Coordinates of C-alpha atoms in Angstrom, one line a residue:
X809 CA -17.9 12.8 -12.8
X810 CA -19.4 15.8 -11.8
X811 CA -18.9 19.3 -14.3
X812 CA -16.6 21.2 -11.3
X813 CA -14.2 18.8 -10.9
X814 CA -14.1 17.9 -15.6
X815 CA -13.2 21.7 -15.5
X816 CA -11.6 21.7 -12.8
X817 CA -8.7 19.1 -13.6
X818 CA -9.6 20.5 -17.1
X819 CA -7.8 23.8 -15.9
X820 CA -5.4 22.8 -13.8
X821 CA -3.5 19.4 -16.5
X822 CA -4.2 22.5 -19.1
X823 CA -2.3 25.0 -16.8
X824 CA 0.3 23.0 -16.1
X825 CA 1.4 22.2 -19.0
X826 CA 1.4 26.0 -20.0
X827 CA 3.1 26.9 -17.0
X828 CA 6.4 24.2 -18.5
X829 CA 5.3 25.9 -21.9
X830 CA 5.9 30.0 -20.1
X831 CA 8.9 28.5 -18.5
X832 CA 11.4 27.2 -20.8
X833 CA 10.4 30.4 -22.6
X834 CA 11.4 32.7 -20.0
X835 CA 14.3 30.5 -19.7
X836 CA 15.6 31.1 -22.8
X837 CA 15.2 34.8 -22.9
X838 CA 18.0 37.0 -22.3
X839 CA 17.3 39.6 -20.1
X840 CA 20.9 40.0 -18.7
X841 CA 22.0 42.5 -20.8
X842 CA 25.3 40.6 -21.5
X843 CA 26.1 39.4 -24.7
X844 CA 26.0 35.1 -24.7
X845 CA 29.5 33.4 -24.2
X846 CA 30.3 36.9 -22.4
X847 CA 31.2 37.6 -18.5
X848 CA 28.0 37.5 -16.0
X849 CA 31.1 38.9 -13.6
X850 CA 30.7 36.9 -10.8
X851 CA 33.5 34.9 -10.4
X852 CA 34.1 31.9 -7.4
X853 CA 37.4 29.7 -6.5
X854 CA 38.6 30.4 -9.6
X855 CA 35.6 29.6 -11.3
X856 CA 33.4 32.4 -13.8
X857 CA 30.5 32.8 -14.4
X858 CA 29.6 33.4 -18.2
X859 CA 25.8 33.9 -19.6
X860 CA 25.4 30.1 -21.7
X861 CA 21.7 30.0 -22.8
X862 CA 20.3 26.4 -21.5
X863 CA 21.5 23.9 -23.7
X864 CA 19.4 22.8 -27.3
X865 CA 18.9 19.5 -26.9
X866 CA 17.1 20.0 -23.5
X867 CA 14.6 22.7 -25.5
X868 CA 14.1 20.3 -28.2
X869 CA 13.2 17.8 -25.4
X870 CA 11.3 19.8 -23.2
X871 CA 9.0 21.1 -25.9
X872 CA 8.7 17.6 -27.4
X873 CA 7.0 16.7 -24.9
X874 CA 4.5 19.1 -24.7
X875 CA 3.8 18.6 -27.6
X876 CA 3.1 14.9 -26.7
X877 CA 1.7 15.5 -23.7
X878 CA -1.1 17.6 -26.3
X879 CA -1.2 15.5 -29.0
X880 CA -1.9 12.1 -25.7
X881 CA -4.2 14.8 -23.5
X882 CA -6.6 15.4 -27.4
X883 CA -6.2 11.2 -28.2
X884 CA -7.6 9.6 -25.3
X885 CA -9.3 10.6 -21.6
X886 CA -6.9 13.0 -19.4
X887 CA -9.2 16.1 -19.7
X888 CA -12.5 15.7 -16.7
X889 CA -15.2 14.2 -18.4
X890 CA -13.3 14.5 -22.5
X891 CA -12.8 10.6 -23.7
X892 CA -10.7 11.5 -26.5
X893 CA -10.4 11.4 -30.4
X894 CA -9.4 7.8 -30.7
X895 CA -12.8 6.7 -28.0
X896 CA -10.6 4.0 -25.6
X897 CA -12.2 3.4 -22.6
X898 CA -10.7 1.8 -19.4
X899 CA -11.0 -1.9 -19.2
X900 CA -11.6 -1.8 -15.5
X901 CA -14.6 1.3 -16.8
X902 CA -18.2 1.0 -14.1
X903 CA -16.5 -2.4 -12.8
X904 CA -16.8 -2.8 -9.0
X905 CA -16.3 -6.1 -7.6
X906 CA -14.7 -8.9 -9.1
X907 CA -17.5 -10.9 -10.3
X908 CA -18.4 -8.4 -12.4
X909 CA -14.8 -8.6 -13.9
X910 CA -15.3 -12.2 -14.7
X911 CA -17.9 -11.4 -16.1
X912 CA -16.7 -8.9 -18.2
X913 CA -14.3 -11.1 -19.3
X914 CA -17.0 -13.9 -20.3
X915 CA -19.6 -11.5 -22.5
X916 CA -15.8 -9.6 -24.5
X917 CA -17.1 -8.7 -27.5
X918 CA -13.2 -7.4 -29.2
X919 CA -13.8 -4.0 -28.4
X920 CA -13.7 -3.3 -24.4
X921 CA -12.2 -6.1 -21.3
X922 CA -11.2 -6.9 -18.4
X923 CA -7.4 -7.4 -19.6
X924 CA -6.1 -7.8 -16.1
X925 CA -8.7 -10.6 -14.9
X926 CA -7.7 -12.3 -18.2
X927 CA -4.2 -11.6 -17.8
X928 CA -5.2 -14.3 -14.6
X929 CA -7.2 -16.5 -15.9
X930 CA -4.2 -17.2 -18.7
X931 CA -2.2 -17.0 -15.3
X932 CA -4.3 -19.6 -14.2
X933 CA -4.3 -21.8 -16.8
X934 CA -0.8 -22.2 -16.9
X935 CA 0.7 -22.3 -13.8
X936 CA -2.2 -23.6 -11.7
X937 CA -1.0 -27.3 -11.8
X938 CA 2.3 -26.2 -10.5
X939 CA 0.3 -25.4 -7.6
X940 CA -2.0 -27.9 -7.1
X941 CA 1.3 -30.3 -7.9
X942 CA 3.3 -29.0 -4.7
X943 CA 0.1 -27.9 -2.5
X944 CA -1.6 -31.3 -2.5
X945 CA 0.1 -34.7 -1.1
X946 CA -0.2 -38.0 -2.9
X947 CA -3.7 -38.6 -1.6
X948 CA -5.8 -35.7 -3.2
X949 CA -5.8 -33.3 0.2
X950 CA -4.1 -30.0 1.1
X951 CA -0.5 -30.8 2.9
X952 CA -0.8 -28.9 5.8
X953 CA 0.9 -25.4 5.9
X954 CA 3.3 -26.2 9.0
X955 CA 4.5 -29.1 5.5
X956 CA 4.6 -27.1 3.9
X957 CA 7.1 -25.0 4.9
X958 CA 9.5 -27.4 5.6
X959 CA 9.1 -27.9 1.5
X960 CA 11.7 -25.5 0.1
X961 CA 9.6 -25.8 -3.8
X962 CA 7.1 -25.3 -1.8
X963 CA 8.0 -22.1 -0.1
X964 CA 9.7 -20.8 -3.3
X965 CA 7.0 -20.3 -4.8
X966 CA 4.8 -18.6 -1.8
X967 CA 7.4 -16.4 -1.7
X968 CA 6.7 -14.8 -5.3
X969 CA 3.0 -14.8 -4.3
X970 CA 3.5 -12.6 -1.8
X971 CA 5.9 -10.7 -3.2
X972 CA 3.4 -9.6 -6.0
X973 CA 0.1 -9.9 -4.3
X974 CA 1.2 -8.7 0.1
X975 CA 4.6 -6.5 -0.1
X976 CA 2.8 -3.3 -0.8
X977 CA 1.2 -3.9 2.5
X978 CA 3.8 -6.1 4.4
X979 CA 6.7 -4.9 2.6
X980 CA 9.4 -6.9 0.1
X981 CA 10.8 -8.1 3.4
X982 CA 7.7 -8.9 5.4
X983 CA 8.5 -6.4 8.4
X984 CA 5.1 -4.1 8.1
X985 CA 5.0 -0.3 9.3
X986 CA 2.8 0.9 10.8
X987 CA -0.8 -0.6 11.1
X988 CA 0.4 -3.4 8.9
X989 CA 1.8 -6.7 10.8
X990 CA 4.8 -7.3 11.2
X991 CA 4.9 -10.8 10.2
X992 CA 8.2 -12.4 10.9
X993 CA 8.3 -11.5 15.0
X994 CA 5.7 -14.4 15.6
X995 CA 3.3 -12.0 17.2
X996 CA 0.0 -12.5 16.0
X997 CA -3.0 -11.3 16.2
X998 CA -5.8 -13.9 15.0
X999 CA -3.0 -16.6 16.4
X1000 CA 0.2 -18.1 14.4
X1001 CA -0.3 -21.7 13.7
X1002 CA -1.0 -22.7 9.9
X1003 CA -4.4 -22.7 10.0
X1004 CA -5.1 -19.2 11.8
X1005 CA -3.0 -17.8 9.0
X1006 CA -4.3 -19.6 6.3
X1007 CA -7.7 -18.4 7.4
X1008 CA -6.0 -14.8 7.8
X1009 CA -5.9 -14.8 4.7
X1010 CA -9.0 -16.7 3.4
X1011 CA -11.4 -14.3 4.6
X1012 CA -9.6 -11.5 6.6
X1013 CA -9.3 -10.1 9.0
X1014 CA -11.3 -6.5 11.0
X1015 CA -10.2 -5.3 14.0
X1016 CA -12.1 -2.4 15.5
X1017 CA -10.8 -1.2 18.5
X1018 CA -13.3 1.3 20.4
X1019 CA -12.2 5.6 20.8
X1020 CA -12.2 5.9 24.8
X1021 CA -11.7 10.0 25.0
X1022 CA -15.8 10.1 26.0
X1023 CA -15.9 7.0 28.5
X1024 CA -12.2 8.8 30.0
X1025 CA -11.1 12.0 29.7
X1026 CA -8.5 13.7 28.8
X1027 CA -6.4 12.3 32.6
X1028 CA -7.6 8.5 32.2
X1029 CA -6.1 8.7 28.7
X1030 CA -2.7 10.0 30.1
X1031 CA -3.4 7.3 33.6
X1032 CA -4.1 4.2 31.3
X1033 CA -1.4 5.1 28.8
X1034 CA 1.2 5.7 31.1
X1035 CA 0.0 1.8 33.1
X1036 CA -0.4 0.3 28.7
X1037 CA 3.3 1.5 29.0
X1038 CA 4.6 0.2 31.9
X1039 CA 2.8 -3.5 30.8
X1040 CA 6.5 -4.2 28.4
X1041 CA 8.6 -2.3 30.7
X1042 CA 9.0 1.2 30.4
X1043 CA 9.4 4.2 32.6
X1044 CA 6.9 6.0 33.4
X1045 CA 4.6 8.3 36.1
X1046 CA 4.4 5.0 38.6
X1047 CA 0.7 7.5 40.6
X1048 CA -0.3 7.5 36.8
X1049 CA 0.4 4.2 36.3
X1050 CA -1.5 2.9 39.5
X1051 CA -4.6 5.0 39.0
X1052 CA -4.4 3.9 35.2
X1053 CA -4.2 0.2 36.4
X1054 CA -8.0 0.7 38.2
X1055 CA -8.7 2.5 35.1
X1056 CA -7.8 -0.4 32.9
X1057 CA -10.4 -2.5 33.3
X1058 CA -12.4 -1.5 30.3
X1059 CA -9.6 -2.9 28.1
X1060 CA -9.7 -6.0 30.2
X1061 CA -12.3 -7.8 28.7
X1062 CA -10.8 -7.5 25.6
X1063 CA -6.5 -7.6 25.8
X1064 CA -7.3 -9.3 29.0
X1065 CA -7.1 -8.7 32.9
X1066 CA -2.7 -8.8 32.5
X1067 CA -2.7 -7.3 29.3
X1068 CA -1.1 -10.1 26.9
X1069 CA -4.6 -9.9 25.1
X1070 CA -6.7 -12.8 23.3
X1071 CA -6.2 -13.8 19.7
X1072 CA -9.8 -14.7 19.1
X1073 CA -11.0 -11.1 19.3
X1074 CA -7.2 -10.2 17.4
X1075 CA -6.4 -8.0 20.3
X1076 CA -2.6 -7.4 20.6
X1077 CA -0.4 -8.3 24.1
X1078 CA -0.1 -5.2 25.7
X1079 CA 2.7 -6.8 27.6
X1080 CA 5.8 -8.0 24.9
X1081 CA 6.9 -3.9 23.5
X1082 CA 5.5 -4.6 19.9
X1083 CA 3.5 -2.0 18.6
X1084 CA 1.1 -1.8 15.3
X1085 CA 0.7 2.0 15.0
X1086 CA 3.6 3.2 17.3
X1087 CA 5.0 2.7 20.9
X1088 CA 5.3 5.9 21.7
X1089 CA 3.9 7.9 24.8
X1090 CA 2.0 10.1 21.8
X1091 CA 1.0 7.3 19.3
X1092 CA -0.7 5.2 22.7
X1093 CA -2.7 8.0 24.2
X1094 CA -3.7 8.9 20.2
X1095 CA -4.9 4.8 20.3
X1096 CA -7.1 5.3 23.4
X1097 CA -8.7 8.4 22.4
X1098 CA -9.6 7.9 19.0
X1099 CA -8.6 3.9 17.9
X1100 CA -8.4 2.5 15.3
X1101 CA -10.1 0.0 12.9
X1102 CA -7.5 -2.4 10.9
X1103 CA -8.7 -4.1 7.5
X1104 CA -7.2 -7.2 6.2
X1105 CA -9.2 -7.8 2.9
X1106 CA -10.1 -11.4 2.0
X1107 CA -8.1 -13.4 -1.1
X1108 CA -10.1 -15.9 -1.1
X1109 CA -12.3 -14.9 -4.1
X1110 CA -8.8 -13.1 -5.5
X1111 CA -6.4 -15.5 -6.0
X1112 CA -7.8 -19.2 -4.8
X1113 CA -6.8 -21.5 -2.0
X1114 CA -4.9 -23.4 -3.6
X1115 CA -1.9 -19.7 -3.4
X1116 CA -3.5 -19.4 -0.6
X1117 CA -2.3 -23.0 0.5
X1118 CA 1.4 -21.8 -0.3
X1119 CA 1.3 -18.1 0.7
X1120 CA 0.5 -19.5 3.8
X1121 CA 3.2 -22.0 4.3
X1122 CA 6.1 -19.0 3.5
X1123 CA 4.7 -16.8 6.3
X1124 CA 4.4 -19.3 8.7
X1125 CA 7.7 -20.0 7.6
X1126 CA 8.8 -16.4 8.2
X1127 CA 7.9 -16.4 12.0
X1128 CA 10.1 -19.7 12.5
X1129 CA 13.1 -18.8 10.7

């Protein structure tokens, strides 16, 4: 961290704590000219305002919190480049990849270790056999995602793994959000077969929608937007939509001449009223004008194929239920 940012963080942090102390001190002063416990001369609906001080327990708790904050920041990192007098270091400090984290665990010297990675390895040693028993058939081969999706135990395990690893983006209900696909509606960018879902989880996806403002211009963006909205049955300006249909040729290479998309490229279907980044006129214009870049990370090296097989079964089951 540069000296500037170190000083900036230190000033902001200590300034905030000082501000809390000054605020508490100001609130404990009696500058009203009225003795404590006496009436302030205000009354509303039969309720009279008294000049009562802050509760002592509240003030003491505030002071204890301030003291604790100062002691903590002296002992542990928190003030810029200050590492604290206890010399504590983050187990993830300097680690930039999963492989580096695994190397740190293997070279554990008793002082600094990647705790999270260590816990994952302990969990795999404890539960790995459970995952394998569910995911594999008697021949030692993976049961298909479609077959696992019919197995309640497999779906239950897949659901728990999903909640731990996927819900941060796609939501606990798997209905997604802006920029994160809904996994329950049967609409798939790269295909909804068991194998396609597994491939997405294993290797990730990267969708790129280029910006077209320089090619289409302001009027062209407006007209293509009208045409795209009309594909899903939206009411639009007929003249703009007709002109937009002629300009849609630049989009047809990915989305198809009829706008139904292309799962090989991850190009969305524009005719079903399902919008990844919003279906308002403004949102569609923004997509056309500036483009979109969506990244789904690869989970193969993080979770392993056994867990991914079970998550795939859960996700596949969601769109079929």
